[in-house]
């Protein structure tokens, strides 16, 4: 599939989505959002893809936010619909059964921070900056940011970022638990690929169940422990569970097949 605002590639079962509007610091307009949705769909449906990385073109920005130009004449109803659309697309990332990680190569502001937070985890380049500057526009984040930021870094820190609009640097993001690693920019993609290369050797059904269990831990409407009971049972029904336990007993590396 070819896109106008994304560059995609598939190497060694790792799908890379690069948001490619560098002249606008990779801001998310309606075309980027629509193409991102299609690319996520590709992750869901293409059996050759085991995991994915989302990043941005250039040394300056991951994504500098939703495209502010599109906000100028939105009505209240249109704004609610845009927020729902952004939330739906980002929820597809969060609920993907295949791991999707963010390689944050610069500014991750507004919708960019929200996009990174929808991913299963984040790696930051040393020059990355995170923030929810919507308050400076007189609005709130609309693509899940108020919820995910609070869950990821806690209420006090989240409210400070949300209502001050200040940016935090990569090392503060690491200290807050917003990112898992901070690496020099030139090593960012290598780090993302090396982590996913390890993950891609694991049993796909167990990976998917782990993601669903972790997501359930953040959902007040369901009992995560029950989700875990079921996930544990589901795994015991798989050929990969038999292979994993047998390989351990035979002192060899397991070969998982995703069944
Ligand atoms: N929406 C639309 N355009 C954006 C954008 C956004 N979120 N962020 C940056 N751009 C555009 C700028 O308008 C500029 O376009 P131009 O060259 O046609 O004027 C281009 O990207 C470069 O940005 P610029 O502001 O000149 O770069 P900078 O290095 O001076 O500042 C930022 C970088 C990220 C601090 C600044 O661009 C910024 O504050 N962006 C908006 C962040 C934001 O509020 N995001 C939340 C939106 S809800």
JSON list of N, CA and C in Angstrom, two decimals, residues 77-126:
[
{"chain": "A", "resi": 77, "resn": "UNK", "atom": "N", "xyz": [-19.96, 20.55, 17.36]},
{"chain": "A", "resi": 77, "resn": "UNK", "atom": "CA", "xyz": [-20.28, 19.18, 16.93]},
{"chain": "A", "resi": 77, "resn": "UNK", "atom": "C", "xyz": [-19.13, 18.60, 16.11]},
{"chain": "A", "resi": 78, "resn": "UNK", "atom": "N", "xyz": [-18.57, 19.41, 15.22]},
{"chain": "A", "resi": 78, "resn": "UNK", "atom": "CA", "xyz": [-17.44, 18.92, 14.41]},
{"chain": "A", "resi": 78, "resn": "UNK", "atom": "C", "xyz": [-16.25, 18.60, 15.30]},
{"chain": "A", "resi": 79, "resn": "UNK", "atom": "N", "xyz": [-16.05, 19.41, 16.35]},
{"chain": "A", "resi": 79, "resn": "UNK", "atom": "CA", "xyz": [-14.92, 19.16, 17.27]},
{"chain": "A", "resi": 79, "resn": "UNK", "atom": "C", "xyz": [-15.12, 17.84, 18.02]},
{"chain": "A", "resi": 80, "resn": "UNK", "atom": "N", "xyz": [-16.36, 17.58, 18.46]},
{"chain": "A", "resi": 80, "resn": "UNK", "atom": "CA", "xyz": [-16.63, 16.32, 19.17]},
{"chain": "A", "resi": 80, "resn": "UNK", "atom": "C", "xyz": [-16.38, 15.14, 18.22]},
{"chain": "A", "resi": 81, "resn": "UNK", "atom": "N", "xyz": [-16.83, 15.29, 16.96]},
{"chain": "A", "resi": 81, "resn": "UNK", "atom": "CA", "xyz": [-16.63, 14.20, 15.98]},
{"chain": "A", "resi": 81, "resn": "UNK", "atom": "C", "xyz": [-15.15, 13.97, 15.68]},
{"chain": "A", "resi": 82, "resn": "UNK", "atom": "N", "xyz": [-14.38, 15.08, 15.58]},
{"chain": "A", "resi": 82, "resn": "UNK", "atom": "CA", "xyz": [-12.94, 14.94, 15.32]},
{"chain": "A", "resi": 82, "resn": "UNK", "atom": "C", "xyz": [-12.27, 14.23, 16.50]},
{"chain": "A", "resi": 83, "resn": "UNK", "atom": "N", "xyz": [-12.68, 14.62, 17.70]},
{"chain": "A", "resi": 83, "resn": "UNK", "atom": "CA", "xyz": [-12.11, 13.99, 18.90]},
{"chain": "A", "resi": 83, "resn": "UNK", "atom": "C", "xyz": [-12.42, 12.49, 18.91]},
{"chain": "A", "resi": 84, "resn": "UNK", "atom": "N", "xyz": [-13.67, 12.14, 18.58]},
{"chain": "A", "resi": 84, "resn": "UNK", "atom": "CA", "xyz": [-14.03, 10.71, 18.57]},
{"chain": "A", "resi": 84, "resn": "UNK", "atom": "C", "xyz": [-13.23, 9.96, 17.52]},
{"chain": "A", "resi": 85, "resn": "UNK", "atom": "N", "xyz": [-13.03, 10.62, 16.36]},
{"chain": "A", "resi": 85, "resn": "UNK", "atom": "CA", "xyz": [-12.28, 9.94, 15.29]},
{"chain": "A", "resi": 85, "resn": "UNK", "atom": "C", "xyz": [-10.83, 9.69, 15.72]},
{"chain": "A", "resi": 86, "resn": "UNK", "atom": "N", "xyz": [-10.22, 10.73, 16.30]},
{"chain": "A", "resi": 86, "resn": "UNK", "atom": "CA", "xyz": [-8.84, 10.57, 16.77]},
{"chain": "A", "resi": 86, "resn": "UNK", "atom": "C", "xyz": [-8.76, 9.50, 17.85]},
{"chain": "A", "resi": 87, "resn": "UNK", "atom": "N", "xyz": [-9.72, 9.54, 18.78]},
{"chain": "A", "resi": 87, "resn": "UNK", "atom": "CA", "xyz": [-9.72, 8.53, 19.86]},
{"chain": "A", "resi": 87, "resn": "UNK", "atom": "C", "xyz": [-9.86, 7.12, 19.30]},
{"chain": "A", "resi": 88, "resn": "UNK", "atom": "N", "xyz": [-10.75, 6.95, 18.31]},
{"chain": "A", "resi": 88, "resn": "UNK", "atom": "CA", "xyz": [-10.97, 5.61, 17.72]},
{"chain": "A", "resi": 88, "resn": "UNK", "atom": "C", "xyz": [-9.69, 5.08, 17.07]},
{"chain": "A", "resi": 89, "resn": "UNK", "atom": "N", "xyz": [-9.02, 5.94, 16.32]},
{"chain": "A", "resi": 89, "resn": "UNK", "atom": "CA", "xyz": [-7.81, 5.49, 15.61]},
{"chain": "A", "resi": 89, "resn": "UNK", "atom": "C", "xyz": [-6.72, 5.14, 16.64]},
{"chain": "A", "resi": 90, "resn": "UNK", "atom": "N", "xyz": [-6.57, 6.00, 17.65]},
{"chain": "A", "resi": 90, "resn": "UNK", "atom": "CA", "xyz": [-5.52, 5.74, 18.64]},
{"chain": "A", "resi": 90, "resn": "UNK", "atom": "C", "xyz": [-5.86, 4.51, 19.49]},
{"chain": "A", "resi": 91, "resn": "UNK", "atom": "N", "xyz": [-7.17, 4.27, 19.71]},
{"chain": "A", "resi": 91, "resn": "UNK", "atom": "CA", "xyz": [-7.56, 3.05, 20.43]},
{"chain": "A", "resi": 91, "resn": "UNK", "atom": "C", "xyz": [-7.20, 1.80, 19.63]},
{"chain": "A", "resi": 92, "resn": "UNK", "atom": "N", "xyz": [-7.28, 1.92, 18.30]},
{"chain": "A", "resi": 92, "resn": "UNK", "atom": "CA", "xyz": [-6.89, 0.76, 17.47]},
{"chain": "A", "resi": 92, "resn": "UNK", "atom": "C", "xyz": [-5.41, 0.43, 17.69]},
{"chain": "A", "resi": 93, "resn": "UNK", "atom": "N", "xyz": [-4.60, 1.47, 17.88]},
{"chain": "A", "resi": 93, "resn": "UNK", "atom": "CA", "xyz": [-3.17, 1.22, 18.16]},
{"chain": "A", "resi": 93, "resn": "UNK", "atom": "C", "xyz": [-3.06, 0.50, 19.51]},
{"chain": "A", "resi": 94, "resn": "UNK", "atom": "N", "xyz": [-3.71, 1.06, 20.52]},
{"chain": "A", "resi": 94, "resn": "UNK", "atom": "CA", "xyz": [-3.61, 0.50, 21.87]},
{"chain": "A", "resi": 94, "resn": "UNK", "atom": "C", "xyz": [-4.11, -0.94, 21.94]},
{"chain": "A", "resi": 95, "resn": "UNK", "atom": "N", "xyz": [-5.17, -1.23, 21.15]},
{"chain": "A", "resi": 95, "resn": "UNK", "atom": "CA", "xyz": [-5.78, -2.57, 21.21]},
{"chain": "A", "resi": 95, "resn": "UNK", "atom": "C", "xyz": [-5.23, -3.53, 20.17]},
{"chain": "A", "resi": 96, "resn": "UNK", "atom": "N", "xyz": [-4.20, -3.12, 19.45]},
{"chain": "A", "resi": 96, "resn": "UNK", "atom": "CA", "xyz": [-3.59, -4.03, 18.49]},
{"chain": "A", "resi": 96, "resn": "UNK", "atom": "C", "xyz": [-3.05, -5.26, 19.22]},
{"chain": "A", "resi": 97, "resn": "UNK", "atom": "N", "xyz": [-3.26, -6.43, 18.63]},
{"chain": "A", "resi": 97, "resn": "UNK", "atom": "CA", "xyz": [-2.74, -7.65, 19.26]},
{"chain": "A", "resi": 97, "resn": "UNK", "atom": "C", "xyz": [-1.23, -7.79, 19.00]},
{"chain": "A", "resi": 98, "resn": "UNK", "atom": "N", "xyz": [-0.73, -6.99, 18.04]},
{"chain": "A", "resi": 98, "resn": "UNK", "atom": "CA", "xyz": [0.71, -6.99, 17.76]},
{"chain": "A", "resi": 98, "resn": "UNK", "atom": "C", "xyz": [1.32, -5.73, 18.39]},
{"chain": "A", "resi": 99, "resn": "UNK", "atom": "N", "xyz": [2.51, -5.85, 18.98]},
{"chain": "A", "resi": 99, "resn": "UNK", "atom": "CA", "xyz": [3.10, -4.68, 19.64]},
{"chain": "A", "resi": 99, "resn": "UNK", "atom": "C", "xyz": [3.38, -3.54, 18.66]},
{"chain": "A", "resi": 100, "resn": "UNK", "atom": "N", "xyz": [3.01, -2.34, 19.08]},
{"chain": "A", "resi": 100, "resn": "UNK", "atom": "CA", "xyz": [3.30, -1.12, 18.30]},
{"chain": "A", "resi": 100, "resn": "UNK", "atom": "C", "xyz": [4.01, -0.16, 19.23]},
{"chain": "A", "resi": 101, "resn": "UNK", "atom": "N", "xyz": [5.24, 0.22, 18.90]},
{"chain": "A", "resi": 101, "resn": "UNK", "atom": "CA", "xyz": [5.98, 1.11, 19.80]},
{"chain": "A", "resi": 101, "resn": "UNK", "atom": "C", "xyz": [6.28, 2.43, 19.10]},
{"chain": "A", "resi": 102, "resn": "UNK", "atom": "N", "xyz": [6.47, 3.47, 19.89]},
{"chain": "A", "resi": 102, "resn": "UNK", "atom": "CA", "xyz": [6.80, 4.78, 19.33]},
{"chain": "A", "resi": 102, "resn": "UNK", "atom": "C", "xyz": [8.29, 5.03, 19.48]},
{"chain": "A", "resi": 103, "resn": "UNK", "atom": "N", "xyz": [8.92, 5.43, 18.39]},
{"chain": "A", "resi": 103, "resn": "UNK", "atom": "CA", "xyz": [10.32, 5.89, 18.42]},
{"chain": "A", "resi": 103, "resn": "UNK", "atom": "C", "xyz": [10.25, 7.40, 18.26]},
{"chain": "A", "resi": 104, "resn": "UNK", "atom": "N", "xyz": [10.38, 8.10, 19.39]},
{"chain": "A", "resi": 104, "resn": "UNK", "atom": "CA", "xyz": [10.09, 9.53, 19.42]},
{"chain": "A", "resi": 104, "resn": "UNK", "atom": "C", "xyz": [11.37, 10.31, 19.12]},
{"chain": "A", "resi": 105, "resn": "UNK", "atom": "N", "xyz": [11.41, 10.87, 17.91]},
{"chain": "A", "resi": 105, "resn": "UNK", "atom": "CA", "xyz": [12.64, 11.45, 17.38]},
{"chain": "A", "resi": 105, "resn": "UNK", "atom": "C", "xyz": [12.70, 12.97, 17.51]},
{"chain": "A", "resi": 106, "resn": "UNK", "atom": "N", "xyz": [11.82, 13.58, 18.29]},
{"chain": "A", "resi": 106, "resn": "UNK", "atom": "CA", "xyz": [11.84, 15.04, 18.44]},
{"chain": "A", "resi": 106, "resn": "UNK", "atom": "C", "xyz": [10.57, 15.46, 19.16]},
{"chain": "A", "resi": 107, "resn": "UNK", "atom": "N", "xyz": [9.98, 16.61, 18.75]},
{"chain": "A", "resi": 107, "resn": "UNK", "atom": "CA", "xyz": [8.77, 17.09, 19.42]},
{"chain": "A", "resi": 107, "resn": "UNK", "atom": "C", "xyz": [7.64, 16.06, 19.35]},
{"chain": "A", "resi": 108, "resn": "UNK", "atom": "N", "xyz": [7.08, 15.72, 20.50]},
{"chain": "A", "resi": 108, "resn": "UNK", "atom": "CA", "xyz": [5.85, 14.91, 20.56]},
{"chain": "A", "resi": 108, "resn": "UNK", "atom": "C", "xyz": [4.87, 15.76, 21.37]},
{"chain": "A", "resi": 109, "resn": "UNK", "atom": "N", "xyz": [4.16, 16.61, 20.65]},
{"chain": "A", "resi": 109, "resn": "UNK", "atom": "CA", "xyz": [3.31, 17.60, 21.32]},
{"chain": "A", "resi": 109, "resn": "UNK", "atom": "C", "xyz": [1.86, 17.37, 20.95]},
{"chain": "A", "resi": 110, "resn": "UNK", "atom": "N", "xyz": [0.96, 17.67, 21.86]},
{"chain": "A", "resi": 110, "resn": "UNK", "atom": "CA", "xyz": [-0.46, 17.56, 21.56]},
{"chain": "A", "resi": 110, "resn": "UNK", "atom": "C", "xyz": [-0.79, 16.17, 21.03]},
{"chain": "A", "resi": 111, "resn": "UNK", "atom": "N", "xyz": [-1.38, 16.12, 19.82]},
{"chain": "A", "resi": 111, "resn": "UNK", "atom": "CA", "xyz": [-1.72, 14.83, 19.21]},
{"chain": "A", "resi": 111, "resn": "UNK", "atom": "C", "xyz": [-0.51, 13.93, 19.03]},
{"chain": "A", "resi": 112, "resn": "UNK", "atom": "N", "xyz": [0.68, 14.51, 18.97]},
{"chain": "A", "resi": 112, "resn": "UNK", "atom": "CA", "xyz": [1.90, 13.70, 18.85]},
{"chain": "A", "resi": 112, "resn": "UNK", "atom": "C", "xyz": [2.22, 12.97, 20.14]},
{"chain": "A", "resi": 113, "resn": "UNK", "atom": "N", "xyz": [2.02, 13.67, 21.26]},
{"chain": "A", "resi": 113, "resn": "UNK", "atom": "CA", "xyz": [2.21, 13.02, 22.56]},
{"chain": "A", "resi": 113, "resn": "UNK", "atom": "C", "xyz": [1.12, 11.97, 22.75]},
{"chain": "A", "resi": 114, "resn": "UNK", "atom": "N", "xyz": [-0.10, 12.31, 22.30]},
{"chain": "A", "resi": 114, "resn": "UNK", "atom": "CA", "xyz": [-1.21, 11.35, 22.41]},
{"chain": "A", "resi": 114, "resn": "UNK", "atom": "C", "xyz": [-0.97, 10.11, 21.56]},
{"chain": "A", "resi": 115, "resn": "UNK", "atom": "N", "xyz": [-0.40, 10.32, 20.36]},
{"chain": "A", "resi": 115, "resn": "UNK", "atom": "CA", "xyz": [-0.08, 9.18, 19.49]},
{"chain": "A", "resi": 115, "resn": "UNK", "atom": "C", "xyz": [0.97, 8.29, 20.15]},
{"chain": "A", "resi": 116, "resn": "UNK", "atom": "N", "xyz": [2.01, 8.92, 20.68]},
{"chain": "A", "resi": 116, "resn": "UNK", "atom": "CA", "xyz": [3.07, 8.13, 21.34]},
{"chain": "A", "resi": 116, "resn": "UNK", "atom": "C", "xyz": [2.50, 7.36, 22.53]},
{"chain": "A", "resi": 117, "resn": "UNK", "atom": "N", "xyz": [1.59, 8.01, 23.28]},
{"chain": "A", "resi": 117, "resn": "UNK", "atom": "CA", "xyz": [1.02, 7.34, 24.47]},
{"chain": "A", "resi": 117, "resn": "UNK", "atom": "C", "xyz": [0.07, 6.21, 24.11]},
{"chain": "A", "resi": 118, "resn": "UNK", "atom": "N", "xyz": [-0.53, 6.26, 22.90]},
{"chain": "A", "resi": 118, "resn": "UNK", "atom": "CA", "xyz": [-1.41, 5.16, 22.47]},
{"chain": "A", "resi": 118, "resn": "UNK", "atom": "C", "xyz": [-0.59, 3.91, 22.13]},
{"chain": "A", "resi": 119, "resn": "UNK", "atom": "N", "xyz": [0.69, 4.11, 21.82]},
{"chain": "A", "resi": 119, "resn": "UNK", "atom": "CA", "xyz": [1.55, 2.96, 21.51]},
{"chain": "A", "resi": 119, "resn": "UNK", "atom": "C", "xyz": [1.82, 2.16, 22.79]},
{"chain": "A", "resi": 120, "resn": "UNK", "atom": "N", "xyz": [2.29, 0.92, 22.61]},
{"chain": "A", "resi": 120, "resn": "UNK", "atom": "CA", "xyz": [2.43, 0.05, 23.78]},
{"chain": "A", "resi": 120, "resn": "UNK", "atom": "C", "xyz": [3.57, 0.48, 24.70]},
{"chain": "A", "resi": 121, "resn": "UNK", "atom": "N", "xyz": [4.63, 1.02, 24.13]},
{"chain": "A", "resi": 121, "resn": "UNK", "atom": "CA", "xyz": [5.63, 1.73, 24.93]},
{"chain": "A", "resi": 121, "resn": "UNK", "atom": "C", "xyz": [6.43, 2.65, 24.02]},
{"chain": "A", "resi": 122, "resn": "UNK", "atom": "N", "xyz": [7.29, 3.48, 24.64]},
{"chain": "A", "resi": 122, "resn": "UNK", "atom": "CA", "xyz": [7.95, 4.54, 23.92]},
{"chain": "A", "resi": 122, "resn": "UNK", "atom": "C", "xyz": [9.46, 4.53, 24.18]},
{"chain": "A", "resi": 123, "resn": "UNK", "atom": "N", "xyz": [10.21, 4.83, 23.12]},
{"chain": "A", "resi": 123, "resn": "UNK", "atom": "CA", "xyz": [11.65, 5.06, 23.24]},
{"chain": "A", "resi": 123, "resn": "UNK", "atom": "C", "xyz": [11.88, 6.47, 22.73]},
{"chain": "A", "resi": 124, "resn": "UNK", "atom": "N", "xyz": [12.70, 7.23, 23.46]},
{"chain": "A", "resi": 124, "resn": "UNK", "atom": "CA", "xyz": [12.90, 8.63, 23.06]},
{"chain": "A", "resi": 124, "resn": "UNK", "atom": "C", "xyz": [14.34, 8.88, 22.65]},
{"chain": "A", "resi": 125, "resn": "UNK", "atom": "N", "xyz": [14.50, 9.71, 21.63]},
{"chain": "A", "resi": 125, "resn": "UNK", "atom": "CA", "xyz": [15.82, 10.26, 21.33]},
{"chain": "A", "resi": 125, "resn": "UNK", "atom": "C", "xyz": [16.12, 11.35, 22.35]},
{"chain": "A", "resi": 126, "resn": "UNK", "atom": "N", "xyz": [17.41, 11.64, 22.54]},
{"chain": "A", "resi": 126, "resn": "UNK", "atom": "CA", "xyz": [17.80, 12.62, 23.56]},
{"chain": "A", "resi": 126, "resn": "UNK", "atom": "C", "xyz": [17.18, 14.00, 23.33]}
]
